[in-house]
Structures are given as C-alpha cells and as structure tokens.
Coordinates of C-alpha atoms in Angstrom, one line a residue:
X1 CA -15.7 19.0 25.1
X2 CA -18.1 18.3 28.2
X3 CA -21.1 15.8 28.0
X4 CA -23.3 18.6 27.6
X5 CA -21.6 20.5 24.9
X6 CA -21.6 17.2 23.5
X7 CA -25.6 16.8 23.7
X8 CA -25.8 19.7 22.2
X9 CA -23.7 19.4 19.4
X10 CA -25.4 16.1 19.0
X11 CA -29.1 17.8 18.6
X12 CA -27.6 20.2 16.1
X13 CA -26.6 17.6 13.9
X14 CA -30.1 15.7 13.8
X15 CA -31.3 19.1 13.3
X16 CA -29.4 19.5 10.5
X17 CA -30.0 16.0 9.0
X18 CA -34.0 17.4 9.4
X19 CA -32.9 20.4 7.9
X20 CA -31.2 18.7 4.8
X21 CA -34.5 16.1 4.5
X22 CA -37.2 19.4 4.3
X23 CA -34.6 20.3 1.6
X24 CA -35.4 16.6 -0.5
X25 CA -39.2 17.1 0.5
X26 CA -39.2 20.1 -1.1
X27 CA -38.2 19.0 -4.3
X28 CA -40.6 16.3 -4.4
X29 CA -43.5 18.3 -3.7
X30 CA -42.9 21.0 -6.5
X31 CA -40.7 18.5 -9.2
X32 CA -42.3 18.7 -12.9
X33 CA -40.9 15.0 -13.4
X34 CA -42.5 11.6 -12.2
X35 CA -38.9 10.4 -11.7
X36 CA -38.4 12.7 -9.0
X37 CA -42.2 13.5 -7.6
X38 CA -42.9 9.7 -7.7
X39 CA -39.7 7.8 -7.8
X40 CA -38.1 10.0 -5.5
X41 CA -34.8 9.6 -8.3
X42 CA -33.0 12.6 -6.5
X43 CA -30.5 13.5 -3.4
X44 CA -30.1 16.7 -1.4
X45 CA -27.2 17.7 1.1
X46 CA -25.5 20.8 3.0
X47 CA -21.9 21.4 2.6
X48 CA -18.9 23.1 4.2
X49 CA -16.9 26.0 2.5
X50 CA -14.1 23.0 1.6
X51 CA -17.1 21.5 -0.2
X52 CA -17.3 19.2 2.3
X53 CA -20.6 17.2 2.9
X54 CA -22.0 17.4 6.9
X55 CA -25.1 15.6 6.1
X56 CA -27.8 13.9 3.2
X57 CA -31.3 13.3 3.4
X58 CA -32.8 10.1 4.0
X59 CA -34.1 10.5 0.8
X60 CA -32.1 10.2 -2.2
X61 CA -30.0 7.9 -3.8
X62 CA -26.8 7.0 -2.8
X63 CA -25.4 7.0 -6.8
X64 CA -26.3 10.9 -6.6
X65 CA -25.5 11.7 -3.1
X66 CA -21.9 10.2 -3.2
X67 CA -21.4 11.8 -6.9
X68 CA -22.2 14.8 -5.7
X69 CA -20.5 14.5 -2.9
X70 CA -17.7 14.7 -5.0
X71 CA -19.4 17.7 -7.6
X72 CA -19.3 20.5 -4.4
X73 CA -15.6 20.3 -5.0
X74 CA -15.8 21.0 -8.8
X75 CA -18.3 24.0 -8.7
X76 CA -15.6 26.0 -6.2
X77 CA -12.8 25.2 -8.2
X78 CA -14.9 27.7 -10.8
X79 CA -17.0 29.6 -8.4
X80 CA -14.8 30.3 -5.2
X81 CA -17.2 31.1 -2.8
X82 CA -16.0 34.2 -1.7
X83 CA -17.2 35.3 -5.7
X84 CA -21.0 33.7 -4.4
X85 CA -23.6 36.5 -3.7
X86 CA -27.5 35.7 -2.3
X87 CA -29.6 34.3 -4.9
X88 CA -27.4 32.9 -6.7
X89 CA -27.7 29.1 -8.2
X90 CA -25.2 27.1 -10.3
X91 CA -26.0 24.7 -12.4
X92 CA -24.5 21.1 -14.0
X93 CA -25.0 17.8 -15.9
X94 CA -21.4 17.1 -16.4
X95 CA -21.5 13.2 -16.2
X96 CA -17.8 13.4 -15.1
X97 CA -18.4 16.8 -12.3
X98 CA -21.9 15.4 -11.0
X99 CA -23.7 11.7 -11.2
X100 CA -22.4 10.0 -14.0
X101 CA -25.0 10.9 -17.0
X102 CA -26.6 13.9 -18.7
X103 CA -30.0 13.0 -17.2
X104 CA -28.8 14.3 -13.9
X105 CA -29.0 18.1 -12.8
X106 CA -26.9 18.9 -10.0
X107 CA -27.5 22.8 -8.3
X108 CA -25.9 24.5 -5.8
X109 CA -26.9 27.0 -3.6
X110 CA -24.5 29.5 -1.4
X111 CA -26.5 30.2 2.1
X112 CA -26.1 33.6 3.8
X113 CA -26.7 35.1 6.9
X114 CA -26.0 38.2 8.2
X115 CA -24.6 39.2 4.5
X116 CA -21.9 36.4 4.9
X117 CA -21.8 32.7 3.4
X118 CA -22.1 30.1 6.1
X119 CA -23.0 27.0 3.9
X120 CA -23.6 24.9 0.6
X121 CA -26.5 23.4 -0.6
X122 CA -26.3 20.8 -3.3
X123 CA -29.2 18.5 -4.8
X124 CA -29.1 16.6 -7.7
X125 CA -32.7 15.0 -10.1
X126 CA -33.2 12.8 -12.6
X127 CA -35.1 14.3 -15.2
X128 CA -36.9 12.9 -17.9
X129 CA -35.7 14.3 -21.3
X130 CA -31.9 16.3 -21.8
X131 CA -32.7 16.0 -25.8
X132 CA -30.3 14.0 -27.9
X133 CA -30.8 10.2 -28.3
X134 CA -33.1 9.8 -25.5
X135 CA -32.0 7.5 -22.4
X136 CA -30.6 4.9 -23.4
X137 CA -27.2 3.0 -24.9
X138 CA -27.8 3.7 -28.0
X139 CA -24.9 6.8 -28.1
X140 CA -21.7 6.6 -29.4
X141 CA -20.3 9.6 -27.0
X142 CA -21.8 11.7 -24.7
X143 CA -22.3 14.3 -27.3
X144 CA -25.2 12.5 -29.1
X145 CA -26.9 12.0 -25.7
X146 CA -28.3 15.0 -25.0
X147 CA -27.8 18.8 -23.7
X148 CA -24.6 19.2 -21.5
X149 CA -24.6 21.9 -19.6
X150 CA -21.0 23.2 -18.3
X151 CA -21.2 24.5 -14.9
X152 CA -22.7 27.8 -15.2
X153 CA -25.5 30.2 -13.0
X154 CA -28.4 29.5 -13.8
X155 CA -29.6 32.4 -11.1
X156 CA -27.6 35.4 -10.6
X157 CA -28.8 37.6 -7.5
X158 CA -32.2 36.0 -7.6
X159 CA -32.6 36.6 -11.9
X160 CA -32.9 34.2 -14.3
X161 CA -30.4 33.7 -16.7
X162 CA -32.8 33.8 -19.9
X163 CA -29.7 32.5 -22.1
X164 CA -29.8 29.4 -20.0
X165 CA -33.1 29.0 -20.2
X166 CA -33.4 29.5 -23.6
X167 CA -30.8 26.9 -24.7
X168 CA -32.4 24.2 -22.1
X169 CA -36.3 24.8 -23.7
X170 CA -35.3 24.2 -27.2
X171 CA -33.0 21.3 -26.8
X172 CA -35.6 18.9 -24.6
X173 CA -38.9 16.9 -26.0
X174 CA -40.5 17.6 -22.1
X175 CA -39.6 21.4 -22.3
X176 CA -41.8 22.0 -19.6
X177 CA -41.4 19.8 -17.2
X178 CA -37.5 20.4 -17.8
X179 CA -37.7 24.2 -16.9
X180 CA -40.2 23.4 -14.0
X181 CA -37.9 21.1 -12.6
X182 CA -34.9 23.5 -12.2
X183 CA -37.0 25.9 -10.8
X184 CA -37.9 23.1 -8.2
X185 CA -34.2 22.5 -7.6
X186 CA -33.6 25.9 -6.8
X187 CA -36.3 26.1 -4.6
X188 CA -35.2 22.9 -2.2
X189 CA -32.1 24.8 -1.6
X190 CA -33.8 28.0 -0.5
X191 CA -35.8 26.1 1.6
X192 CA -32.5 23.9 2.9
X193 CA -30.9 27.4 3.6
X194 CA -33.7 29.4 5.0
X195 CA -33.9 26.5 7.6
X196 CA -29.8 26.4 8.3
X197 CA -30.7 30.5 8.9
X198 CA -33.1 29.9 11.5
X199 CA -31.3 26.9 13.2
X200 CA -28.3 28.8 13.9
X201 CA -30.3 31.7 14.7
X202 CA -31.9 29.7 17.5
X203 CA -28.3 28.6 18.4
X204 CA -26.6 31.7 18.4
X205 CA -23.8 30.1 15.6
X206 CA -21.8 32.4 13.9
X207 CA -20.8 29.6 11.3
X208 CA -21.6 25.8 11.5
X209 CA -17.4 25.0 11.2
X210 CA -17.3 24.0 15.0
X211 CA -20.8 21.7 14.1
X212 CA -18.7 20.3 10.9
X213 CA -15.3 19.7 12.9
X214 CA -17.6 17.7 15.7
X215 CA -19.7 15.7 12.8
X216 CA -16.1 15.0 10.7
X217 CA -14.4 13.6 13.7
X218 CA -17.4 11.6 15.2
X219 CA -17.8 10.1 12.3
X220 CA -14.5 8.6 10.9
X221 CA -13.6 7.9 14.2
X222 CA -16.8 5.9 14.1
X223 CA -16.0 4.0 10.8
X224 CA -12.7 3.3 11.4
X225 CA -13.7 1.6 15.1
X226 CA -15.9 -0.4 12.6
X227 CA -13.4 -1.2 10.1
X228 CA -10.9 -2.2 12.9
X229 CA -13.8 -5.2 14.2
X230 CA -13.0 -6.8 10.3
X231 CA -10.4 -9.8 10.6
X232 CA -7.5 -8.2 8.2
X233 CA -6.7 -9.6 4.4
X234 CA -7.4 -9.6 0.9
X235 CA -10.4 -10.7 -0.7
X236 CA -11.2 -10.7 -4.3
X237 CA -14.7 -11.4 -6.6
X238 CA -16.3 -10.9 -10.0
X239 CA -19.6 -10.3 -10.9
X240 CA -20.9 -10.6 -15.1
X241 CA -23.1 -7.7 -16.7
X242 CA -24.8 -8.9 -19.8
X243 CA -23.6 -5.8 -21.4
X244 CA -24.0 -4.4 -24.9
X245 CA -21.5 -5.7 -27.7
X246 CA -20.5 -8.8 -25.3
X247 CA -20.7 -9.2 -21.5
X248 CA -19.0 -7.4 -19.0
X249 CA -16.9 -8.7 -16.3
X250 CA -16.7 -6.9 -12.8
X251 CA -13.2 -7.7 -10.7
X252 CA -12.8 -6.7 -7.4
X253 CA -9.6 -7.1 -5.4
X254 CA -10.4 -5.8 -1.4
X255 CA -7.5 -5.2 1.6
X256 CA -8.7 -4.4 4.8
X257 CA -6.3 -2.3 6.5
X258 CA -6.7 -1.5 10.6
X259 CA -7.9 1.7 9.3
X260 CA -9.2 1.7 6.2
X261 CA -10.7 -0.4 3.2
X262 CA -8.7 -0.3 -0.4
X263 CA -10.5 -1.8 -3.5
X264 CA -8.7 -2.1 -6.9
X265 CA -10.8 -2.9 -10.0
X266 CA -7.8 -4.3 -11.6
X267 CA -8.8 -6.8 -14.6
X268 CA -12.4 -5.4 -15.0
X269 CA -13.5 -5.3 -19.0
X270 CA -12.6 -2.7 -20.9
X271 CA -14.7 0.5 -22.0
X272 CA -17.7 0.3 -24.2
X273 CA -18.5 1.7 -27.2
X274 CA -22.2 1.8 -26.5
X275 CA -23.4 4.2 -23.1
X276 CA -22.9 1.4 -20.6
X277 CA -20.0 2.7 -19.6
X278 CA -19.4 4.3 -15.8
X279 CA -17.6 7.4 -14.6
X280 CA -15.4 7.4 -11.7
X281 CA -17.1 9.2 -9.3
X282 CA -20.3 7.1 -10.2
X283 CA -18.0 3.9 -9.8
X284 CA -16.7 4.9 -5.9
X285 CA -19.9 6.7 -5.1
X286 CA -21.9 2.7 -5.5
X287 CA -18.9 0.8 -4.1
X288 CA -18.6 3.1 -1.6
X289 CA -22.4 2.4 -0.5
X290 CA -22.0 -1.2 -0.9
X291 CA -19.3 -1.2 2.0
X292 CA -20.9 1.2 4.2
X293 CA -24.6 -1.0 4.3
X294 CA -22.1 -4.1 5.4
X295 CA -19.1 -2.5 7.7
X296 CA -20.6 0.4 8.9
X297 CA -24.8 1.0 8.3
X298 CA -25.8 2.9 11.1
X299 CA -23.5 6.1 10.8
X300 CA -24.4 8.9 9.2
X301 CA -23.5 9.1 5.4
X302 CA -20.7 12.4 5.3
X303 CA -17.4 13.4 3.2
X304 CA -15.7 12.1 6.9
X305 CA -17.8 8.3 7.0
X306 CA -17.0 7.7 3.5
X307 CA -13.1 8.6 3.6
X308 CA -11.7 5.2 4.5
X309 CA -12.8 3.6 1.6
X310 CA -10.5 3.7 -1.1
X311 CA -10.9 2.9 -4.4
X312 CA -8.2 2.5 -7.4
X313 CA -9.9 2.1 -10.9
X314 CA -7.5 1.6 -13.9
X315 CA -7.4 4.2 -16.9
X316 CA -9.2 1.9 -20.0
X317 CA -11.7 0.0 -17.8
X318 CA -15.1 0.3 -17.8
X319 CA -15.9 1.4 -14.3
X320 CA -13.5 4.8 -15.5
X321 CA -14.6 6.3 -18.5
X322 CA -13.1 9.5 -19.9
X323 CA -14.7 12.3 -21.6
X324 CA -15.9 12.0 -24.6
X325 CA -16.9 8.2 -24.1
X326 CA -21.0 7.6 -23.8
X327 CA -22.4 6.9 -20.3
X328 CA -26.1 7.5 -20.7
X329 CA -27.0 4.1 -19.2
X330 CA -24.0 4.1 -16.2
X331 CA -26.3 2.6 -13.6
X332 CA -27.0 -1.0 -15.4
X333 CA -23.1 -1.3 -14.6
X334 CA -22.9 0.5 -11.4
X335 CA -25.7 -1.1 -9.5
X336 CA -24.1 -4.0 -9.7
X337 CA -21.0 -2.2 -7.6
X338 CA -22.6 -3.0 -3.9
X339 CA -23.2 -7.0 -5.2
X340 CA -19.1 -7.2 -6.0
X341 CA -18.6 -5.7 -2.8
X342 CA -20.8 -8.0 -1.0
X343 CA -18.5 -10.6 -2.6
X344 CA -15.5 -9.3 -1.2
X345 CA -16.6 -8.7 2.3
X346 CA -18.7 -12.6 2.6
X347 CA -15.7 -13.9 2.5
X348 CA -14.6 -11.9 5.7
X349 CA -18.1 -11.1 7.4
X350 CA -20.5 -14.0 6.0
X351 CA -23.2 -13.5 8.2
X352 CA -23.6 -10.0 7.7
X353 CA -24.0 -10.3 3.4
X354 CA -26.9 -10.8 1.5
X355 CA -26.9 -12.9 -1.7
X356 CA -27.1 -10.9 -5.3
X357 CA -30.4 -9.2 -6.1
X358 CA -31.7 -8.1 -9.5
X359 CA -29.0 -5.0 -8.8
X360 CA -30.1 -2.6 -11.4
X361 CA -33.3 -0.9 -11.9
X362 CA -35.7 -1.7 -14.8
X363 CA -36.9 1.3 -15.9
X364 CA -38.1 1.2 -19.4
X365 CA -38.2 4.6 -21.2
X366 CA -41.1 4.8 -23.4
X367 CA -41.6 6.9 -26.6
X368 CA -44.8 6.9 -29.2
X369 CA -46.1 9.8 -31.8
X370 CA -44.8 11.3 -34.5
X371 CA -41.7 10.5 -33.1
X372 CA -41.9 6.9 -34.2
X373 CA -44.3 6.5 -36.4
X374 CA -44.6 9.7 -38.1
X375 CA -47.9 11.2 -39.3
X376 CA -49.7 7.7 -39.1
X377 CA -49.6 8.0 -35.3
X378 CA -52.5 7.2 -33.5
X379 CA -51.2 8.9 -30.0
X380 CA -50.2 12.3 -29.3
X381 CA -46.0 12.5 -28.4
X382 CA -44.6 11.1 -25.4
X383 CA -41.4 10.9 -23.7
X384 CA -41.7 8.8 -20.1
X385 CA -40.2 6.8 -18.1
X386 CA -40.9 4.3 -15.5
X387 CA -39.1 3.3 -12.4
X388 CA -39.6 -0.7 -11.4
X389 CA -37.0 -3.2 -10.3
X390 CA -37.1 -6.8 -9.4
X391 CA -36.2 -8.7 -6.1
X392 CA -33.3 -8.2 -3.9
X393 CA -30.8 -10.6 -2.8
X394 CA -32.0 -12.8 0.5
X395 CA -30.8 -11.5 3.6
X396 CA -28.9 -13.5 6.5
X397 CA -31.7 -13.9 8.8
X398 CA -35.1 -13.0 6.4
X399 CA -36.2 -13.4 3.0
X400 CA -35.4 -10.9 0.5
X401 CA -37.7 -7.7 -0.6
X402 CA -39.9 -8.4 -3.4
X403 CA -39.7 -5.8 -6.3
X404 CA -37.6 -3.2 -4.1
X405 CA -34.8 -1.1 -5.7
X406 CA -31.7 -2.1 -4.2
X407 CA -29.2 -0.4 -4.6
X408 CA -31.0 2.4 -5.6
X409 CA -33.2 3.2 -3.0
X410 CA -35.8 4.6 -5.6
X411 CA -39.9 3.8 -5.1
X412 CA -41.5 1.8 -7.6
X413 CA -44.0 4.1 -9.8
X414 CA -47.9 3.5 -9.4
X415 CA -48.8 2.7 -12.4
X416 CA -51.6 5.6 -12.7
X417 CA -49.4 8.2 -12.1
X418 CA -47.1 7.0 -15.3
X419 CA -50.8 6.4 -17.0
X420 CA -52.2 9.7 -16.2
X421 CA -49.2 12.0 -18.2
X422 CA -48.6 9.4 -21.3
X423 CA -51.1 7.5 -23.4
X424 CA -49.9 4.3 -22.3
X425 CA -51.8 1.7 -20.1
X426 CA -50.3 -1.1 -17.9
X427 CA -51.9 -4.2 -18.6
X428 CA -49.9 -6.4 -15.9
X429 CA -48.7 -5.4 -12.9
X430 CA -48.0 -8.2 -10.2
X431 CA -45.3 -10.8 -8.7
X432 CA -43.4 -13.2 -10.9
X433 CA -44.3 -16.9 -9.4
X434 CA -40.9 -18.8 -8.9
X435 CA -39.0 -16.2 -9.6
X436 CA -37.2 -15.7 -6.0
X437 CA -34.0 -17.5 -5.6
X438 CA -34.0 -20.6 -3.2
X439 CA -32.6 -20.9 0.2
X440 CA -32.7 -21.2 3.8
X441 CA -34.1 -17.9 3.3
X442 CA -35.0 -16.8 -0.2
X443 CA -34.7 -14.2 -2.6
X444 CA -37.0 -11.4 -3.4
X445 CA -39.7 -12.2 -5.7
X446 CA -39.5 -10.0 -9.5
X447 CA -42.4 -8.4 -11.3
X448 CA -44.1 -9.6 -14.5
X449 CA -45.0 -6.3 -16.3
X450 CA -47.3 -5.9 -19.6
X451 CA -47.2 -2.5 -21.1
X452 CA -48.8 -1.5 -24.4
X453 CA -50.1 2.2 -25.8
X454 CA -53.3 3.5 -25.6
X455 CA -55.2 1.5 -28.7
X456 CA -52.7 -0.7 -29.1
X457 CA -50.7 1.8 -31.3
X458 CA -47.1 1.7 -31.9
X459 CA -44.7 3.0 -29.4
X460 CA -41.4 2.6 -28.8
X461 CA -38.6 1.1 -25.7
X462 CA -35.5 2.2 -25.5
X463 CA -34.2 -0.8 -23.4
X464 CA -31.9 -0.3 -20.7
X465 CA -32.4 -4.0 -18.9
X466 CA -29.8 -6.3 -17.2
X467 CA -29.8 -9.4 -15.4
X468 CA -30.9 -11.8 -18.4
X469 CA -27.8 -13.7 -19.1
X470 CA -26.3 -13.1 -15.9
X471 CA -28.9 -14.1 -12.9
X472 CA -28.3 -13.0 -9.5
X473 CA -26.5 -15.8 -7.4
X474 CA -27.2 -17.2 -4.6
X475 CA -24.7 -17.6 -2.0
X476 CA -23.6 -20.1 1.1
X477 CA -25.9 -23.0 -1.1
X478 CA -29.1 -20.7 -2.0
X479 CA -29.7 -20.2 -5.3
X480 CA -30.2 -18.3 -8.1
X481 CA -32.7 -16.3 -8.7
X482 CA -34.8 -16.6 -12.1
X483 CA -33.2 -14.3 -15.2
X484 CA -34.8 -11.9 -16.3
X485 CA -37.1 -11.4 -19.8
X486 CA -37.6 -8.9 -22.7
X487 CA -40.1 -9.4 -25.5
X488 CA -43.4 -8.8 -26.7
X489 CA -47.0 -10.5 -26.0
X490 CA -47.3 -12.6 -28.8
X491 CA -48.5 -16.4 -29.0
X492 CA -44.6 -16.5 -29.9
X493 CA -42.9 -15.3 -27.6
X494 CA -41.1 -13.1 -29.7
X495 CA -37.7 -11.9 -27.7
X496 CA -36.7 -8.5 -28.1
X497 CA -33.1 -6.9 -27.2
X498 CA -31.9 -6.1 -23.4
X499 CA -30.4 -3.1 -24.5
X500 CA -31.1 -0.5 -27.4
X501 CA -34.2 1.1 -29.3
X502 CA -36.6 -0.5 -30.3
X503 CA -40.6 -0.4 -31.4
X504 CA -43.1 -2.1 -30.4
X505 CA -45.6 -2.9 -33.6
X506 CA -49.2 -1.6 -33.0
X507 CA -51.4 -4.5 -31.8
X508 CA -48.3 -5.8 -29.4
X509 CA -47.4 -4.6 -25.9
X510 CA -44.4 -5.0 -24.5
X511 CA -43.8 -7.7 -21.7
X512 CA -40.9 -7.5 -19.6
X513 CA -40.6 -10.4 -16.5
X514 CA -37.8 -9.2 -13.4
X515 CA -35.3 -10.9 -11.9
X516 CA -35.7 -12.2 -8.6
X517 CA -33.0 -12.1 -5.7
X518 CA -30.3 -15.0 -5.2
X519 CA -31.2 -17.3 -2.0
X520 CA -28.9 -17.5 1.2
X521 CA -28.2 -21.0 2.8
X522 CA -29.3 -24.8 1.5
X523 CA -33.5 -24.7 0.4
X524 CA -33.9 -27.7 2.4
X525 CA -32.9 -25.8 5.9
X526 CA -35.8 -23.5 5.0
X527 CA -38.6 -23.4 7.5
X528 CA -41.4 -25.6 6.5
X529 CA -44.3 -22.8 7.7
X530 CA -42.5 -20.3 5.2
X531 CA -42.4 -22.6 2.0
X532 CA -46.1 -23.7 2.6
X533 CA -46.9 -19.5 3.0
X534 CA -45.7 -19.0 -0.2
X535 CA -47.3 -22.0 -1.6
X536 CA -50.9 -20.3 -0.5
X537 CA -49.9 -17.0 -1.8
X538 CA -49.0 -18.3 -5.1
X539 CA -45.7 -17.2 -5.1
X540 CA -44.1 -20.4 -5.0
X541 CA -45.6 -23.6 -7.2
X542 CA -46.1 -26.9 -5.3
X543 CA -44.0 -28.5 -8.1
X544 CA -40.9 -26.1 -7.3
X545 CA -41.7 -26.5 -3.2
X546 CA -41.3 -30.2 -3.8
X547 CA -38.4 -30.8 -6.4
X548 CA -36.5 -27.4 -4.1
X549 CA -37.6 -27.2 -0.7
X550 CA -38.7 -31.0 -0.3
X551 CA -42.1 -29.8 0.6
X552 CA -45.7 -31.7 0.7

C-alpha cells in the first residue's frame, strides 16, 4: 500500500471512530434512563460481517464495550447475517451473551446500502429496572433478578414486535423509561448506519472489508510492538473484595510472551451464592482494559488490539460463573480486574502503574412507596439509581482524581438530575477530608454523601458497596487510602450492611463516606507546596500533614 493510500485509509478510520461516537451521542440525547442520559452507563460500536469490532466510541465503558465485543459473535451464531433484512433490530440481556447482568440491553443493528449488508452496529445501556429483585445481591440465581430476554428481534423490517414489548412493560417497575430506552437503542444504530452509508458513499466503498483488514493489521501489529518493549516473565498478585458471605480473594498469575500477554486466575475464591459473582466475558473484557491503559493506551480499542491478551479462568471460580448462578452485582468484583492487573505489570513496568483506587463504583439504588412501606407511605413509588465513586489510585507523576470512576469511565450524577425524577434530596455532597491515600503523590480524595427521602420518609438501599474491609493500597511506600463507610445519620453511628437490602427508617437518611485512592512513593518525598495546597483547601488536616507528610 503507498503512503497515500495509507492517508487515506487512515482518515477513514477516524471517520469511522466519529461515525461510531455520533452513534453513543445519540443514545444519550434520546435515553429514558439517568444511567445512560447522565451517567453515560452505555457503549456503542461498528462491526465486521465475522462480528468483528473496527471501532468504539470514546464514550462508553469498557465493561460493555469488551462484553459486547464478544456478544456480535453470539447474535450471528442465531441470526446469520445473510437472514438480516433493513429495519431490523435484535435484542439481549443474556449476562453470559452480552455484559455480564440483566440490567444491560445489548442491540444490534444490520446496515445496508445499495439493498446489501455492509456492517454491524452494536450498543449496549444500563437501564434502571429489568423487574425481579431489583439491583442488587440479594438473588440466589439469575432467575430472581429480573426479565431475561433471549436473543430475539425486537424490530422486524422496521415493526415493532408488540409480543416483545408487551412482555418487557409488564415485567419492569420503570415501564416507561424501559420501553423509551430501547427505542433510543435502536435509534443510535440508525443514526451509526445512516452515517457508515454516507461515508462510503463519499468514498466510493463497496464494503468497508479492505477498511477492516487495514484497521486489524495496524493495530495488532501495534500492540504486539508494545508488548515486545516489556522485559519477559511471570508475575503474580492478589487483590481482597469484601464480598458477601466472606471476602473474596483475586489471584492473578501474568507471562509476558514476545507476542502476547497470558493471565491465569488460578487460585481465585470460588463462586457465590449471592449475585457478586462475574461472567467470563465480563472477567476478560475488565482485565483486558486494565492491560491495555498500561502496555498499550494510545491504540485504538478493536477485536485486533485486544487479541494478545489472553486470559484462562478456571470452571468453579468466581470470575467464571455459569448459568443459572446470580450475577446482578458483577461489577463490585470486576472493577477490581484492572487493580490485579496493575499488580502484575508494577512488577515489570513500575513507573508506568498507578496505586489501587476505590475500583468499583458506588451507586446506591434507591427504592421508597408502597413498595416498602405499604399504604403508610408518605412518597409516591420510586425505583433510581445513582452513579458516584470515590478516588482513584495516585498516578506515577500526579495525584490521583478525586471522586472519578475508574475503571468505569462513567460521570458522576448531579445530584438535581437524580432529585428532579425521585422524591429524594441529597443532603451532602462534597470531598471526604483525609481520605486520599498518602505518598509522594497521593491518592484521589472520596466523597461523603448524605441521602434521605423527601420528608424524611422511609425508603429503601439496596447496597452494592465495596472497599470497606479491603482499602485500596498504596504502592512503592504510599499508602492506603481511607475504607470506605455504610450507615445512617444518627448520633450513633449506626452501621448498616455493604451489601444487601435494606431500609432506611423515616426520620434517618442514609450516609455513605468513599474510599479514597492508594498513594504512590514515601509521603515524606511529597512536595512541600502540594501538602500545604491541600492543607488550605481543607482536604488534608494539619494534624495528618504533620504526623504523614512531616509538614508545618
């Protein structure tokens, strides 16, 4: 190929990375949910004919864009795409053929032009009620967790399939915003294909395999260039959940091979019977990430940049849980995926790691009414959830981020937007003092959070939260940062369960205090200007920045 085929090859695939973003913007303009429209909870990609992914949005999250990286594969294997006609849309929440849990809806979308199929969209939501139990760990298999819906059309030729649409109303509490959201999911992938129509149009393509040959080679050729800069060996680490029944232990054992990077989960605690547990694809879609943001960041996410990571997960562990097992609450395991291998590759590439950060998002979901307390309710029904986190781990050469999802990716919530479509008010919303791990350069700071219902009526959690027993550590001497807390407002402190359902009595809110990230290097080798910065800001007490950083 000459230089200039090259260029052009080369605009066609930013093009396409624009076309695939329009595609995610869609979707969040039109989304019925907050956990999409605010969050941004969501992912959006084009696809080969192999089911083969050529590019994602910025957007998104990379536990739904690498599981449904994977799902492409599963809707062809029962709709060939030669059977695919225009208009059609297919539809799943199969935790083990999408994302990992029935709170995800994965579509996909052929494109056509001319009258023949050139493409695949896919985009996968969180949504905010699939019925059953409710989010949360409460489950003892999938089946009490809500709706699962097979792969099926949810469009044929443009026409809604009323059966579909039928079952999905009646077995949701949000009803509305459920059926408004899969419209909005069909609509991002008419808009991702009407764009992929007039791009080739302008490029006089008959298909885009040439475009997906050039992107697949470019970019393993790429990631294995970047894999071959590692020194070669075996690394291994753990990292502690506080789980449900009893805490959780992560084990990682990591080769680096000239060409590619094998992980085996070997000695990782067995399955759950509560819905912490983690599919596989969920497991290698947020190890997978973890890998990529150390060895190889700045190319392009695709099936080809992610194929030299391998993983091996043993049958009985908790990172691969078969059908019917529950899973509603995978991510408060998976998130911590990217931390275990960060441990792995610090012992290989130190100065490119960051310490542990709070990992995995805090996002109560909140329920009041009749619903809990029956007909002495003082607020109208409510099914909502909010999207928070704490502080991420520090990073080699600055601090960490201060109440920023990572892993996840997802935006924090304004607090009016969760206010203005639930009877609930947020009483406290700010930094938690002390809370960022110490170190040469420090941890993110976490969130204090006070939530209660409008007039103090009761309401219910259905807690999800992580990070209590189990800080985030520190790593080359930082250290760690502070746990994290569950419980109510009282004069008592009363302490309420990380995990489970559980109500909130009427007069008392609900206070929940975020980790904060590990620190990086020893406190004492921490710039002087910085510790007294966060002194004035009131992040960091002068009692801490003496006894830690030696300051004043």
């Amino acid at each position: 190929m000459d230089a200039l085929a090259k260029i052009q090859r080369q605009i066609q695939w930013n093009r396409l990375i624009a076309v695939v973003e329009e595609q995610a913007q869609t979707m969040i303009r039109t989304a019925f949910s907050t956990t999409v429209r605010e969050a941004g909870d969501l992912s959006a990609g084009i696809f080969d004919l192999e089911g083969r992914m050529l590019a994602q949005a910025v957007t998104g999250t990379p536990g739904h864009v690498n599981s449904m990286m994977e799902s492409v594969g599963h809707f062809l294997q029962k709709f060939p795409a030669a059977t695919m006609k225009p208009g059609d849309h297919y539809i799943t929440n199969d935790p083990w053929l999408g994302t990992g849990h029935l709170h995800d809806l994965t579509v996909v979308t052929p494109a056509f032009r001319n009258g023949k199929i050139v493409g695949l969209f896919a985009n996968t939501a969180h949504i905010i009620d699939i019925g059953g139990l409710g989010m949360g760990p409460e489950g003892r298999s999938v089946f009490e967790e809500g709706l699962y819906i097979p792969i099926v059309k949810c469009f044929e030729e443009g026409r809604a399939n009323e059966t579909f649409f039928d079952f999905l109303r009646v077995g949701s509490r949000t009803p509305v915003e459920l059926e408004g959201d899969v419209y909005s999911l069909c609509a991002c992938n008419d808009a991702g294909a009407k764009r992929l129509v007039e791009m080739m149009d302008e490029f006089a393509m008959d298909s885009i395999d040439d475009l997906a040959a050039y992107i697949f080679d470019s970019s393993l050729t790429a990631t294995i260039a970047e894999i071959a800069k590692l020194p070669r060996g075996t690394h291994a680490a753990e990292i502690r959940s506080d789980g449900y029944e009893a805490p959780v232990t992560l084990k990682a054992s990591m080769r680096i091979l000239d060409d590619a990077i094998e992980v085996d989960f070997a000695g990782t605690s067995g399955l759950s019977g509560r819905g912490i547990n983690v599919p596989p694809a969920y497991c290698r879609a947020y190890a997978c990430f973890g890998i990529k943001c150390v060895v190889a960041p700045e190319i392009p996410n695709n099936w080809a940049s992610l194929a030299p990571f391998r993983m091996v997960i043993p049958a009985g562990c908790i990172l691969n849980a078969p059908r019917p097992y529950p899973v509603s609450v995978r991510h408060v395991v998976g998130q911590l995926l990217p931390d275990l291998m960060m441990g792995c590759l610090h012992q290989a590439v130190p100065e490119r790691v960051n310490a542990e950060g709070s990992s995995c998002l805090w996002n109560p979901p909140l329920r009041g009414g009749a619903q809990v307390s029956g007909q002495e309710s003082e607020v109208e029904d409510f099914e909502i959830i909010t999207f928070n986190s704490g502080g991420t781990g520090a990073r080699p050469g600055k601090d960490g981020l201060d109440g920023t999802a990572f892993p996840s990716g997802v935006r924090t919530m304004p607090v009016e937007a969760t206010e203005n479509v639930a009877p609930v008010i947020f009483w406290q919303k700010q930094l938690r003092p002390d809370s960022a791990g110490p170190g040469r350069t420090r941890g993110g700071f976490g969130q204090v959070m006070e939530i209660g219902a409008k007039n103090d009526a009761e309401f219910a959690v259905n807690a999800i939260f992580d990070r209590v027993a189990n800080p985030p550590k520190g790593r080359d001497g930082g250290g760690e940062g502070a746990p994290g807390w569950v419980g109510l407002n009282d004069a008592n402190g009363t302490v309420l369960r990380t995990k489970g359902f559980q109500v909130i009595p009427k007069g008392k809110r609900l206070l929940l205090k975020l980790p904060g990230g590990g620190g990086l290097g020893d406190p004492k080798a921490r710039d002087p200007a910085l510790v007294a910065r966060d002194v004035a800001d009131g992040l960091v007490s002068p009692e801490a920045a003496k006894r830690i950083y030696g300051a004043g």
